[in-house]
Amino acid sequence: MSPPVFLAGADALERGTVVLDGPEGRHAAAVRRLRPGERVDLTDGAGLLAECVVTAADRASLTLDVLARHREPPPAPRIVVVQALPKGDRGELAVETMTEAGVDAIVPWAAERCVTRWRPERRDKALGRWRATAREAAKQARRTRLPEVPDLASTEDVAARIADASLALVLHEEAGAPLSGVEPPAAGDIVLVVGPEGGITEGELERFAAAGGRAVRLGPTVLRTSTAGVAAGSVLLAATGRW
């Protein structure tokens, strides 16, 4: 069985002995009930992994000796999914599955036809849920790099990302070109836009096309917005050789 993964600061991981406390330490000691002699991996969430063994445990923290360190290089190319806000808790489902698959950034997008709206007074809380979901899913998937979850994007923000990308793709059920036929670049950002349940408007499609986005079809069936991102991301991860 693989060792559990917990988050720790980069400075702490450079030492020979690490004290894991705070929420991560409490979870490791009180929930996982890890004890001396057990193996644990610690990561800073930015590519550094420390293989450790528990040397002491109390009710709220662990003391660990570092056995070895590994640094994972940045992914190339990066897979960035622009995710229109789904209804209810399906947003967290989309974040969880895309994180587990290996997507590098998940950008929440306030598309025109989104039923869900992050009102200003609730935006921080909603964004916090997405980031917490990404963090916990990354630990479960044993990732050394947490996916980026930036602030809520407008359509103009998405168009700017498309313009800066090495490749930008917009999922659309009426597109002629299949996603599986796209030749991905070797580096840079691949931006993938996933629309809401009601679909991307013609105005949004035109804006994204003007910025350099290409409309592509995922397959013969229409997926929900909360599952389209992980399906399309998986196709790209395989095409780039990262899978």
Coordinates of N, CA and C in Angstrom, one line a residue:
M1 N 0.8 -1.2 0.0 CA 0.0 0.0 0.0 C 0.9 1.2 0.0
S2 N 0.5 2.2 -0.8 CA 1.3 3.5 -0.9 C 1.2 4.3 0.4
P3 N 2.3 5.0 0.7 CA 2.2 5.8 1.9 C 1.2 7.0 1.7
P4 N 0.5 7.4 2.8 CA -0.3 8.6 2.7 C 0.5 9.9 2.4
V5 N -0.1 10.8 1.8 CA 0.5 12.1 1.4 C -0.1 13.2 2.2
F6 N 0.8 14.1 2.7 CA 0.3 15.3 3.5 C 1.1 16.5 3.0
L7 N 0.6 17.7 3.2 CA 1.2 18.9 2.7 C 2.0 19.5 3.8
A8 N 3.2 20.1 3.4 CA 4.0 20.8 4.4 C 4.8 21.9 3.6
G9 N 5.3 22.8 4.4 CA 6.0 23.9 3.7 C 7.3 23.5 3.1
A10 N 7.7 24.1 2.1 CA 9.0 23.8 1.4 C 10.2 23.9 2.3
D11 N 10.2 24.9 3.2 CA 11.4 25.1 4.1 C 11.5 23.9 5.0
A12 N 10.3 23.4 5.5 CA 10.3 22.3 6.5 C 10.9 21.0 5.8
L13 N 10.6 20.9 4.5 CA 11.0 19.6 3.8 C 12.5 19.6 3.5
E14 N 13.1 20.7 3.7 CA 14.6 20.7 3.4 C 15.4 20.3 4.7
R15 N 14.7 20.1 5.8 CA 15.3 19.7 7.0 C 15.4 18.2 7.1
G16 N 16.2 17.7 8.0 CA 16.3 16.3 8.2 C 15.2 15.7 9.0
T17 N 14.6 16.6 9.9 CA 13.5 16.2 10.8 C 12.4 17.2 10.6
V18 N 11.1 16.7 10.4 CA 10.0 17.6 10.1 C 8.9 17.3 11.2
V19 N 8.4 18.4 11.7 CA 7.2 18.3 12.6 C 6.0 18.7 11.8
L20 N 5.1 17.8 11.6 CA 3.9 18.0 10.9 C 2.8 18.3 11.9
D21 N 2.3 19.6 12.0 CA 1.3 20.0 12.9 C 0.2 20.7 12.2
G22 N -0.6 21.5 12.9 CA -1.7 22.2 12.3 C -2.8 21.2 11.8
P23 N -3.6 21.6 10.8 CA -4.7 20.7 10.3 C -4.1 19.4 9.7
E24 N -3.0 19.5 9.0 CA -2.4 18.3 8.4 C -1.9 17.3 9.5
G25 N -1.3 17.9 10.5 CA -0.8 17.0 11.6 C -1.9 16.4 12.4
R26 N -3.0 17.2 12.7 CA -4.1 16.6 13.4 C -4.8 15.5 12.6
H27 N -4.9 15.7 11.3 CA -5.5 14.6 10.5 C -4.6 13.4 10.5
A28 N -3.3 13.6 10.4 CA -2.4 12.4 10.3 C -2.4 11.7 11.6
A29 N -2.4 12.4 12.8 CA -2.3 11.8 14.1 C -3.6 11.3 14.6
A30 N -4.7 12.1 14.5 CA -5.9 11.7 15.1 C -6.9 10.9 14.2
V31 N -6.9 11.2 12.9 CA -7.8 10.6 12.0 C -7.1 9.3 11.4
R32 N -5.9 9.5 10.8 CA -5.2 8.4 10.2 C -4.5 7.5 11.3
R33 N -4.3 8.1 12.4 CA -3.7 7.3 13.6 C -2.4 6.7 13.2
L34 N -1.5 7.5 12.5 CA -0.2 7.1 12.1 C 0.7 7.0 13.3
R35 N 1.5 6.0 13.3 CA 2.4 5.7 14.5 C 3.8 5.6 14.1
P36 N 4.8 5.7 15.1 CA 6.2 5.5 14.8 C 6.5 4.2 14.0
G37 N 7.4 4.4 13.0 CA 7.8 3.3 12.1 C 7.0 3.3 10.8
E38 N 5.9 4.1 10.7 CA 5.1 4.0 9.5 C 5.7 5.1 8.5
R39 N 5.5 4.7 7.2 CA 6.0 5.6 6.1 C 4.9 6.7 5.8
V40 N 5.4 7.9 5.5 CA 4.6 9.0 5.1 C 5.3 9.8 4.1
D41 N 4.6 10.3 3.0 CA 5.2 11.2 2.1 C 4.7 12.6 2.3
L42 N 5.6 13.6 2.3 CA 5.2 15.0 2.4 C 5.5 15.7 1.2
T43 N 4.7 16.7 0.8 CA 4.9 17.5 -0.4 C 4.6 18.9 -0.1
D44 N 5.3 19.8 -0.8 CA 5.0 21.2 -0.7 C 3.9 21.7 -1.7
G45 N 3.4 20.7 -2.5 CA 2.4 21.1 -3.5 C 2.9 21.8 -4.8
A46 N 4.3 22.0 -4.8 CA 4.9 22.6 -6.0 C 6.0 21.8 -6.6
G47 N 5.9 20.5 -6.4 CA 6.8 19.5 -7.0 C 7.8 18.9 -6.1
L48 N 8.0 19.3 -4.9 CA 9.0 18.7 -4.0 C 8.3 17.6 -3.1
L49 N 8.8 16.4 -3.1 CA 8.3 15.3 -2.3 C 9.4 14.8 -1.4
A50 N 9.1 14.6 -0.1 CA 10.0 14.1 0.8 C 9.4 12.7 1.3
E51 N 10.2 11.7 1.2 CA 9.8 10.4 1.7 C 10.3 10.4 3.2
C52 N 9.3 10.0 4.1 CA 9.6 10.2 5.5 C 9.2 8.9 6.3
V53 N 9.6 8.8 7.5 CA 9.2 7.8 8.4 C 8.8 8.5 9.7
V54 N 7.7 8.1 10.3 CA 7.3 8.7 11.6 C 8.2 8.2 12.7
T55 N 8.7 9.1 13.5 CA 9.5 8.8 14.7 C 8.8 9.1 16.0
A56 N 7.8 10.0 16.0 CA 7.0 10.2 17.2 C 5.6 10.8 16.8
A57 N 4.6 10.5 17.6 CA 3.3 10.9 17.4 C 2.6 11.3 18.7
D58 N 1.8 12.4 18.6 CA 1.0 12.7 19.7 C -0.4 12.9 19.2
R59 N -1.3 13.6 19.9 CA -2.7 13.7 19.5 C -2.9 14.7 18.4
A60 N -1.9 15.6 18.1 CA -2.2 16.6 17.1 C -1.0 16.8 16.2
S61 N 0.0 16.0 16.2 CA 1.2 16.2 15.4 C 2.0 14.9 15.2
L62 N 2.9 14.9 14.2 CA 3.8 13.9 14.0 C 5.2 14.5 13.9
T63 N 6.2 13.7 14.3 CA 7.6 14.0 14.0 C 8.1 13.0 13.1
L64 N 8.8 13.4 12.0 CA 9.2 12.5 10.9 C 10.6 12.8 10.6
D65 N 11.4 11.7 10.2 CA 12.7 11.8 9.7 C 12.6 11.7 8.1
V66 N 13.3 12.6 7.4 CA 13.3 12.5 6.0 C 14.3 11.5 5.5
L67 N 13.8 10.6 4.6 CA 14.7 9.5 4.1 C 15.2 9.9 2.7
A68 N 14.4 10.6 1.9 CA 14.9 11.0 0.6 C 14.0 12.1 0.1
R69 N 14.5 12.8 -0.9 CA 13.7 13.9 -1.5 C 13.8 13.8 -3.0
H70 N 12.7 14.1 -3.6 CA 12.5 14.1 -5.1 C 11.9 15.4 -5.5
R71 N 12.3 16.0 -6.7 CA 11.7 17.2 -7.2 C 11.1 16.8 -8.6
E72 N 9.8 17.0 -8.8 CA 9.2 16.7 -10.0 C 9.3 18.0 -10.9
P73 N 9.7 17.9 -12.2 CA 9.8 19.1 -13.0 C 8.4 19.5 -13.4
P74 N 8.2 20.8 -13.7 CA 6.9 21.3 -14.2 C 6.4 20.5 -15.4
P75 N 5.1 20.3 -15.4 CA 4.5 19.6 -16.6 C 4.7 20.3 -17.9
A76 N 4.8 19.6 -18.9 CA 4.9 20.2 -20.3 C 4.2 19.3 -21.3
P77 N 3.2 19.7 -22.0 CA 2.6 21.0 -21.8 C 1.6 21.0 -20.6
R78 N 1.2 22.2 -20.1 CA 0.2 22.3 -19.1 C -1.2 22.1 -19.6
I79 N -2.1 21.4 -18.9 CA -3.5 21.3 -19.3 C -4.3 22.2 -18.4
V80 N -4.9 23.2 -19.0 CA -5.7 24.2 -18.3 C -7.1 24.1 -18.7
V81 N -8.0 23.7 -17.8 CA -9.4 23.6 -18.1 C -10.2 24.8 -17.6
V82 N -10.9 25.5 -18.5 CA -11.8 26.6 -18.1 C -13.2 25.9 -17.9
Q83 N -13.6 25.9 -16.7 CA -14.9 25.1 -16.4 C -16.0 26.1 -16.0
A84 N -17.0 26.1 -16.9 CA -18.2 26.9 -16.6 C -18.9 26.4 -15.3
L85 N -19.4 27.2 -14.5 CA -19.9 26.9 -13.2 C -21.1 25.9 -13.3
P86 N -20.9 24.7 -12.8 CA -22.1 23.7 -12.8 C -23.0 24.0 -11.7
K87 N -24.2 23.3 -11.7 CA -25.2 23.5 -10.7 C -24.8 22.7 -9.4
G88 N -25.2 23.2 -8.3 CA -25.1 22.5 -7.0 C -23.6 22.1 -6.7
D89 N -23.5 20.9 -6.2 CA -22.2 20.4 -5.8 C -21.4 19.7 -7.0
R90 N -22.0 19.8 -8.2 CA -21.3 19.2 -9.3 C -20.0 20.0 -9.7
G91 N -19.9 21.2 -9.2 CA -18.6 21.9 -9.4 C -17.5 21.2 -8.7
E92 N -17.7 20.8 -7.5 CA -16.7 20.1 -6.7 C -16.4 18.8 -7.3
L93 N -17.4 18.1 -7.9 CA -17.2 16.8 -8.5 C -16.3 17.0 -9.7
A94 N -16.5 18.1 -10.5 CA -15.6 18.3 -11.7 C -14.2 18.6 -11.2
V95 N -14.0 19.4 -10.2 CA -12.7 19.7 -9.7 C -12.0 18.5 -9.2
E96 N -12.7 17.6 -8.4 CA -12.2 16.4 -7.9 C -11.7 15.5 -9.0
T97 N -12.5 15.2 -9.9 CA -12.1 14.2 -11.0 C -11.0 14.7 -11.9
M98 N -11.0 16.0 -12.2 CA -10.0 16.6 -13.0 C -8.7 16.6 -12.3
T99 N -8.7 16.9 -11.0 CA -7.5 16.9 -10.2 C -6.9 15.5 -10.2
E100 N -7.7 14.5 -9.9 CA -7.3 13.1 -9.9 C -6.7 12.7 -11.2
A101 N -7.2 13.2 -12.3 CA -6.8 12.8 -13.7 C -5.4 13.4 -14.0
G102 N -5.1 14.6 -13.4 CA -3.8 15.3 -13.6 C -3.9 16.6 -14.3
V103 N -5.1 17.2 -14.4 CA -5.2 18.6 -15.0 C -4.4 19.6 -14.1
D104 N -3.8 20.5 -14.7 CA -2.8 21.4 -14.0 C -3.5 22.7 -13.5
A105 N -4.5 23.1 -14.1 CA -5.2 24.3 -13.7 C -6.7 24.2 -14.0
I106 N -7.6 24.6 -13.1 CA -9.0 24.6 -13.3 C -9.5 26.0 -13.0
V107 N -10.0 26.6 -14.1 CA -10.4 28.0 -14.0 C -11.9 28.1 -14.0
P108 N -12.5 28.6 -12.9 CA -14.0 28.7 -12.8 C -14.4 29.9 -13.7
W109 N -15.5 29.7 -14.5 CA -15.9 30.6 -15.5 C -17.4 31.0 -15.4
A110 N -17.7 32.2 -15.3 CA -19.0 32.7 -15.2 C -19.6 32.9 -16.6
A111 N -20.0 31.8 -17.3 CA -20.5 31.8 -18.6 C -21.9 32.4 -18.6
E112 N -22.3 32.9 -19.8 CA -23.6 33.6 -19.9 C -24.8 32.7 -19.5
R113 N -24.7 31.4 -19.9 CA -25.8 30.6 -19.6 C -25.7 29.7 -18.3
C114 N -24.7 30.1 -17.5 CA -24.6 29.4 -16.2 C -25.8 29.6 -15.3
V115 N -26.4 28.6 -14.8 CA -27.5 28.8 -13.8 C -27.0 29.2 -12.5
T116 N -25.8 28.6 -12.1 CA -25.2 29.0 -10.8 C -24.4 30.3 -11.0
R117 N -24.6 31.2 -10.0 CA -23.9 32.4 -10.0 C -23.2 32.6 -8.7
W118 N -21.9 32.9 -8.7 CA -21.2 33.2 -7.5 C -21.3 34.7 -7.2
R119 N -22.3 35.0 -6.3 CA -22.6 36.4 -5.9 C -21.3 36.9 -5.1
P120 N -21.1 38.2 -5.2 CA -19.9 38.8 -4.6 C -19.8 38.4 -3.1
E121 N -20.9 38.3 -2.4 CA -20.8 38.0 -0.9 C -20.5 36.5 -0.7
R122 N -20.7 35.7 -1.7 CA -20.5 34.2 -1.6 C -19.3 33.7 -2.4
R123 N -18.7 34.6 -3.2 CA -17.6 34.1 -4.1 C -16.4 33.5 -3.4
D124 N -16.0 34.1 -2.3 CA -14.8 33.6 -1.6 C -15.1 32.2 -1.0
K125 N -16.3 32.0 -0.5 CA -16.6 30.7 0.1 C -16.7 29.7 -1.0
A126 N -17.3 30.0 -2.1 CA -17.4 29.0 -3.2 C -16.1 28.7 -3.8
L127 N -15.2 29.7 -4.0 CA -13.9 29.5 -4.5 C -13.1 28.6 -3.5
G128 N -13.3 28.9 -2.2 CA -12.6 28.1 -1.2 C -12.9 26.7 -1.3
R129 N -14.2 26.4 -1.6 CA -14.6 25.0 -1.7 C -13.9 24.3 -2.8
W130 N -13.8 25.0 -4.0 CA -13.1 24.4 -5.1 C -11.7 24.1 -4.8
R131 N -11.0 25.1 -4.1 CA -9.6 24.9 -3.8 C -9.4 23.8 -2.8
A132 N -10.3 23.7 -1.8 CA -10.1 22.7 -0.8 C -10.4 21.3 -1.4
T133 N -11.3 21.2 -2.4 CA -11.5 20.0 -3.1 C -10.3 19.6 -3.9
A134 N -9.7 20.5 -4.6 CA -8.5 20.3 -5.4 C -7.4 19.8 -4.5
R135 N -7.2 20.4 -3.3 CA -6.1 20.1 -2.4 C -6.3 18.6 -1.9
E136 N -7.5 18.3 -1.5 CA -7.7 16.9 -0.9 C -7.6 15.9 -2.0
A137 N -8.1 16.2 -3.2 CA -8.1 15.2 -4.3 C -6.6 15.0 -4.8
A138 N -5.8 16.1 -4.7 CA -4.4 16.0 -5.1 C -3.7 15.0 -4.1
K139 N -4.0 15.2 -2.8 CA -3.3 14.3 -1.9 C -3.8 12.8 -2.1
Q140 N -5.1 12.6 -2.3 CA -5.6 11.3 -2.6 C -4.9 10.7 -3.8
A141 N -4.7 11.5 -4.8 CA -4.1 11.0 -6.1 C -2.5 11.0 -6.0
R142 N -2.0 11.4 -4.9 CA -0.5 11.4 -4.7 C 0.2 12.3 -5.6
R143 N -0.4 13.4 -5.9 CA 0.2 14.4 -6.7 C 1.2 15.3 -5.9
T144 N 2.3 15.6 -6.5 CA 3.3 16.5 -5.8 C 3.0 18.0 -6.2
R145 N 2.2 18.2 -7.2 CA 1.9 19.6 -7.6 C 0.3 19.8 -7.5
L146 N -0.1 20.7 -6.7 CA -1.5 21.0 -6.6 C -1.9 21.8 -7.8
P147 N -3.1 21.5 -8.3 CA -3.6 22.2 -9.5 C -3.9 23.7 -9.1
E148 N -3.7 24.6 -10.0 CA -4.0 26.0 -9.8 C -5.5 26.2 -9.9
V149 N -6.2 26.9 -9.0 CA -7.6 27.2 -9.1 C -7.7 28.7 -8.9
P150 N -7.6 29.5 -9.9 CA -7.6 31.0 -9.8 C -9.0 31.5 -9.5
D151 N -9.1 32.8 -9.4 CA -10.3 33.5 -9.1 C -11.3 33.3 -10.3
L152 N -12.6 33.6 -10.1 CA -13.6 33.4 -11.1 C -13.3 34.3 -12.3
A153 N -13.4 33.7 -13.5 CA -13.0 34.4 -14.7 C -14.3 34.8 -15.5
S154 N -14.2 36.0 -16.1 CA -15.2 36.5 -17.0 C -14.9 35.9 -18.4
T155 N -15.8 36.1 -19.3 CA -15.5 35.7 -20.7 C -14.3 36.4 -21.3
E156 N -14.1 37.7 -21.0 CA -12.9 38.4 -21.4 C -11.7 37.8 -20.8
D157 N -11.7 37.4 -19.6 CA -10.6 36.8 -18.9 C -10.2 35.5 -19.7
V158 N -11.2 34.7 -20.0 CA -11.0 33.4 -20.7 C -10.4 33.7 -22.1
A159 N -10.9 34.7 -22.8 CA -10.4 35.1 -24.1 C -8.9 35.5 -24.0
A160 N -8.5 36.1 -23.0 CA -7.1 36.5 -22.8 C -6.3 35.2 -22.6
R161 N -6.8 34.3 -21.8 CA -6.0 33.0 -21.6 C -5.9 32.3 -23.0
I162 N -6.9 32.3 -23.8 CA -6.9 31.7 -25.1 C -5.8 32.3 -26.0
A163 N -5.8 33.6 -25.9 CA -4.8 34.4 -26.8 C -3.4 34.0 -26.4
D164 N -3.1 33.8 -25.1 CA -1.8 33.5 -24.6 C -1.4 32.0 -24.7
A165 N -2.3 31.1 -25.0 CA -2.1 29.7 -25.0 C -1.3 29.2 -26.2
S166 N -0.6 28.1 -26.1 CA 0.0 27.4 -27.2 C -1.0 26.8 -28.1
L167 N -2.1 26.3 -27.4 CA -3.2 25.7 -28.1 C -4.5 26.0 -27.3
A168 N -5.6 26.4 -27.9 CA -6.8 26.6 -27.2 C -8.0 25.9 -27.9
L169 N -8.7 25.1 -27.2 CA -9.8 24.3 -27.7 C -11.1 24.6 -27.0
V170 N -12.2 24.7 -27.7 CA -13.5 25.0 -27.1 C -14.4 23.8 -27.4
L171 N -14.8 23.1 -26.4 CA -15.7 21.9 -26.6 C -17.1 22.4 -27.1
H172 N -17.5 21.8 -28.2 CA -18.9 22.2 -28.8 C -19.4 21.0 -29.6
E173 N -20.7 20.6 -29.2 CA -21.2 19.4 -29.8 C -21.5 19.5 -31.3
E174 N -21.5 20.7 -31.9 CA -21.7 20.9 -33.3 C -20.4 21.1 -34.1
A175 N -19.3 21.0 -33.4 CA -18.0 21.2 -34.1 C -17.7 20.0 -35.0
G176 N -17.0 20.2 -36.2 CA -16.7 19.2 -37.1 C -15.5 18.4 -36.7
A177 N -14.5 19.0 -36.1 CA -13.2 18.4 -35.9 C -13.3 17.7 -34.5
P178 N -12.8 16.4 -34.5 CA -12.8 15.7 -33.2 C -11.6 16.1 -32.3
L179 N -11.8 16.1 -31.0 CA -10.7 16.4 -30.1 C -9.6 15.4 -30.3
S180 N -9.9 14.1 -30.6 CA -8.9 13.1 -30.7 C -8.0 13.3 -31.9
G181 N -8.3 14.1 -32.8 CA -7.5 14.4 -34.0 C -6.6 15.6 -33.8
V182 N -6.6 16.2 -32.7 CA -5.8 17.4 -32.5 C -4.3 17.0 -32.2
E183 N -3.4 17.7 -32.8 CA -2.0 17.5 -32.5 C -1.5 18.5 -31.4
P184 N -1.2 18.0 -30.2 CA -0.9 18.9 -29.1 C 0.5 19.5 -29.3
P185 N 0.8 20.7 -28.7 CA 2.1 21.2 -28.7 C 3.0 20.5 -27.6
A186 N 4.3 20.7 -27.7 CA 5.2 20.0 -26.7 C 5.3 20.8 -25.5
A187 N 5.0 22.1 -25.5 CA 5.2 23.0 -24.3 C 4.1 24.0 -24.3
G188 N 4.1 24.8 -23.3 CA 3.1 25.9 -23.1 C 1.8 25.4 -22.5
D189 N 0.8 26.2 -22.6 CA -0.5 25.9 -22.1 C -1.4 25.4 -23.1
I190 N -2.1 24.3 -22.9 CA -3.3 23.9 -23.7 C -4.5 24.3 -22.9
V191 N -5.3 25.3 -23.4 CA -6.5 25.7 -22.7 C -7.7 25.0 -23.3
L192 N -8.5 24.4 -22.5 CA -9.7 23.7 -22.9 C -10.9 24.3 -22.3
V193 N -11.8 24.8 -23.0 CA -13.0 25.5 -22.5 C -14.2 24.5 -22.5
V194 N -14.8 24.4 -21.3 CA -16.0 23.6 -21.1 C -17.1 24.5 -20.8
G195 N -18.2 24.4 -21.6 CA -19.3 25.3 -21.4 C -20.3 24.8 -20.4
P196 N -21.3 25.6 -20.1 CA -22.3 25.2 -19.1 C -23.4 24.3 -19.7
E197 N -24.3 23.8 -18.8 CA -25.3 22.9 -19.3 C -26.1 23.4 -20.5
G198 N -26.4 24.7 -20.5 CA -27.1 25.3 -21.5 C -26.4 25.6 -22.8
G199 N -25.1 25.3 -22.8 CA -24.2 25.5 -24.0 C -23.6 26.9 -24.0
I200 N -22.5 27.0 -24.8 CA -21.8 28.3 -25.0 C -22.6 29.1 -26.0
T201 N -22.8 30.4 -25.8 CA -23.5 31.2 -26.7 C -22.7 31.5 -28.0
E202 N -23.4 31.9 -29.0 CA -22.8 32.3 -30.3 C -21.8 33.4 -30.0
G203 N -22.2 34.4 -29.2 CA -21.3 35.5 -28.9 C -20.0 35.0 -28.2
E204 N -20.1 34.1 -27.3 CA -18.9 33.6 -26.6 C -18.1 32.8 -27.6
L205 N -18.7 32.0 -28.5 CA -17.9 31.2 -29.5 C -17.2 32.2 -30.4
E206 N -17.8 33.2 -30.8 CA -17.2 34.2 -31.7 C -16.0 34.9 -31.0
R207 N -16.2 35.2 -29.7 CA -15.1 35.9 -29.0 C -13.9 35.0 -28.8
F208 N -14.2 33.7 -28.5 CA -13.1 32.8 -28.3 C -12.4 32.5 -29.6
A209 N -13.2 32.4 -30.7 CA -12.6 32.1 -32.0 C -11.7 33.3 -32.4
A210 N -12.1 34.5 -32.2 CA -11.3 35.7 -32.5 C -10.0 35.7 -31.7
A211 N -10.0 35.1 -30.5 CA -8.8 35.1 -29.7 C -7.9 33.9 -30.1
G212 N -8.4 33.0 -31.0 CA -7.5 31.9 -31.4 C -8.0 30.5 -31.0
G213 N -9.2 30.4 -30.4 CA -9.8 29.2 -29.9 C -10.3 28.4 -31.1
R214 N -10.2 27.0 -31.0 CA -10.7 26.1 -32.1 C -11.8 25.3 -31.5
A215 N -12.9 25.3 -32.1 CA -14.1 24.4 -31.6 C -13.8 23.0 -32.0
V216 N -14.0 22.1 -31.1 CA -13.8 20.6 -31.3 C -14.9 19.9 -30.6
R217 N -15.1 18.7 -31.2 CA -16.1 17.8 -30.7 C -15.5 16.7 -29.8
L218 N -16.0 16.4 -28.6 CA -15.5 15.4 -27.8 C -15.8 14.0 -28.3
G219 N -17.1 13.8 -28.6 CA -17.5 12.4 -29.1 C -18.9 12.5 -29.6
P220 N -19.5 11.3 -29.8 CA -20.9 11.2 -30.4 C -22.0 11.5 -29.4
T221 N -21.6 11.5 -28.1 CA -22.6 11.8 -27.0 C -22.3 13.1 -26.4
V222 N -23.3 13.7 -25.7 CA -23.2 15.0 -25.1 C -23.0 14.7 -23.6
L223 N -21.9 15.1 -23.0 CA -21.6 14.9 -21.6 C -22.1 16.1 -20.8
R224 N -22.4 15.9 -19.5 CA -22.7 17.0 -18.6 C -21.4 17.8 -18.4
T225 N -21.6 19.1 -18.1 CA -20.4 20.0 -18.0 C -19.5 19.5 -16.9
S226 N -20.0 18.8 -15.8 CA -19.2 18.4 -14.7 C -18.3 17.1 -15.1
T227 N -18.7 16.5 -16.2 CA -17.9 15.3 -16.6 C -17.1 15.5 -17.9
A228 N -17.5 16.5 -18.6 CA -16.8 16.8 -19.9 C -15.4 17.1 -19.7
G229 N -15.0 17.9 -18.7 CA -13.7 18.3 -18.5 C -12.7 17.2 -18.2
V230 N -13.1 16.2 -17.4 CA -12.2 15.1 -17.1 C -12.1 14.2 -18.3
A231 N -13.2 14.0 -19.1 CA -13.1 13.2 -20.3 C -12.1 13.8 -21.3
A232 N -12.3 15.1 -21.6 CA -11.5 15.8 -22.5 C -10.1 15.9 -22.0
G233 N -9.9 16.2 -20.8 CA -8.6 16.3 -20.2 C -7.8 15.0 -20.3
S234 N -8.5 13.9 -20.1 CA -7.9 12.6 -20.3 C -7.4 12.3 -21.7
V235 N -8.2 12.8 -22.7 CA -7.8 12.6 -24.1 C -6.5 13.4 -24.3
L236 N -6.4 14.6 -23.8 CA -5.2 15.4 -24.0 C -4.0 14.9 -23.2
L237 N -4.2 14.4 -22.0 CA -3.1 13.8 -21.3 C -2.5 12.6 -22.0
A238 N -3.4 11.8 -22.6 CA -2.9 10.7 -23.4 C -2.1 11.2 -24.7
A239 N -2.7 12.2 -25.3 CA -2.1 12.7 -26.6 C -0.8 13.3 -26.4
T240 N -0.6 13.9 -25.2 CA 0.7 14.6 -24.9 C 1.7 13.7 -24.4
G241 N 1.4 12.4 -24.1 CA 2.3 11.5 -23.6 C 2.5 11.5 -22.1
R242 N 1.7 12.4 -21.4 CA 1.8 12.5 -20.0 C 1.1 11.3 -19.3
W243 N 0.2 10.6 -20.0 CA -0.4 9.4 -19.5 C 0.3 8.2 -20.3

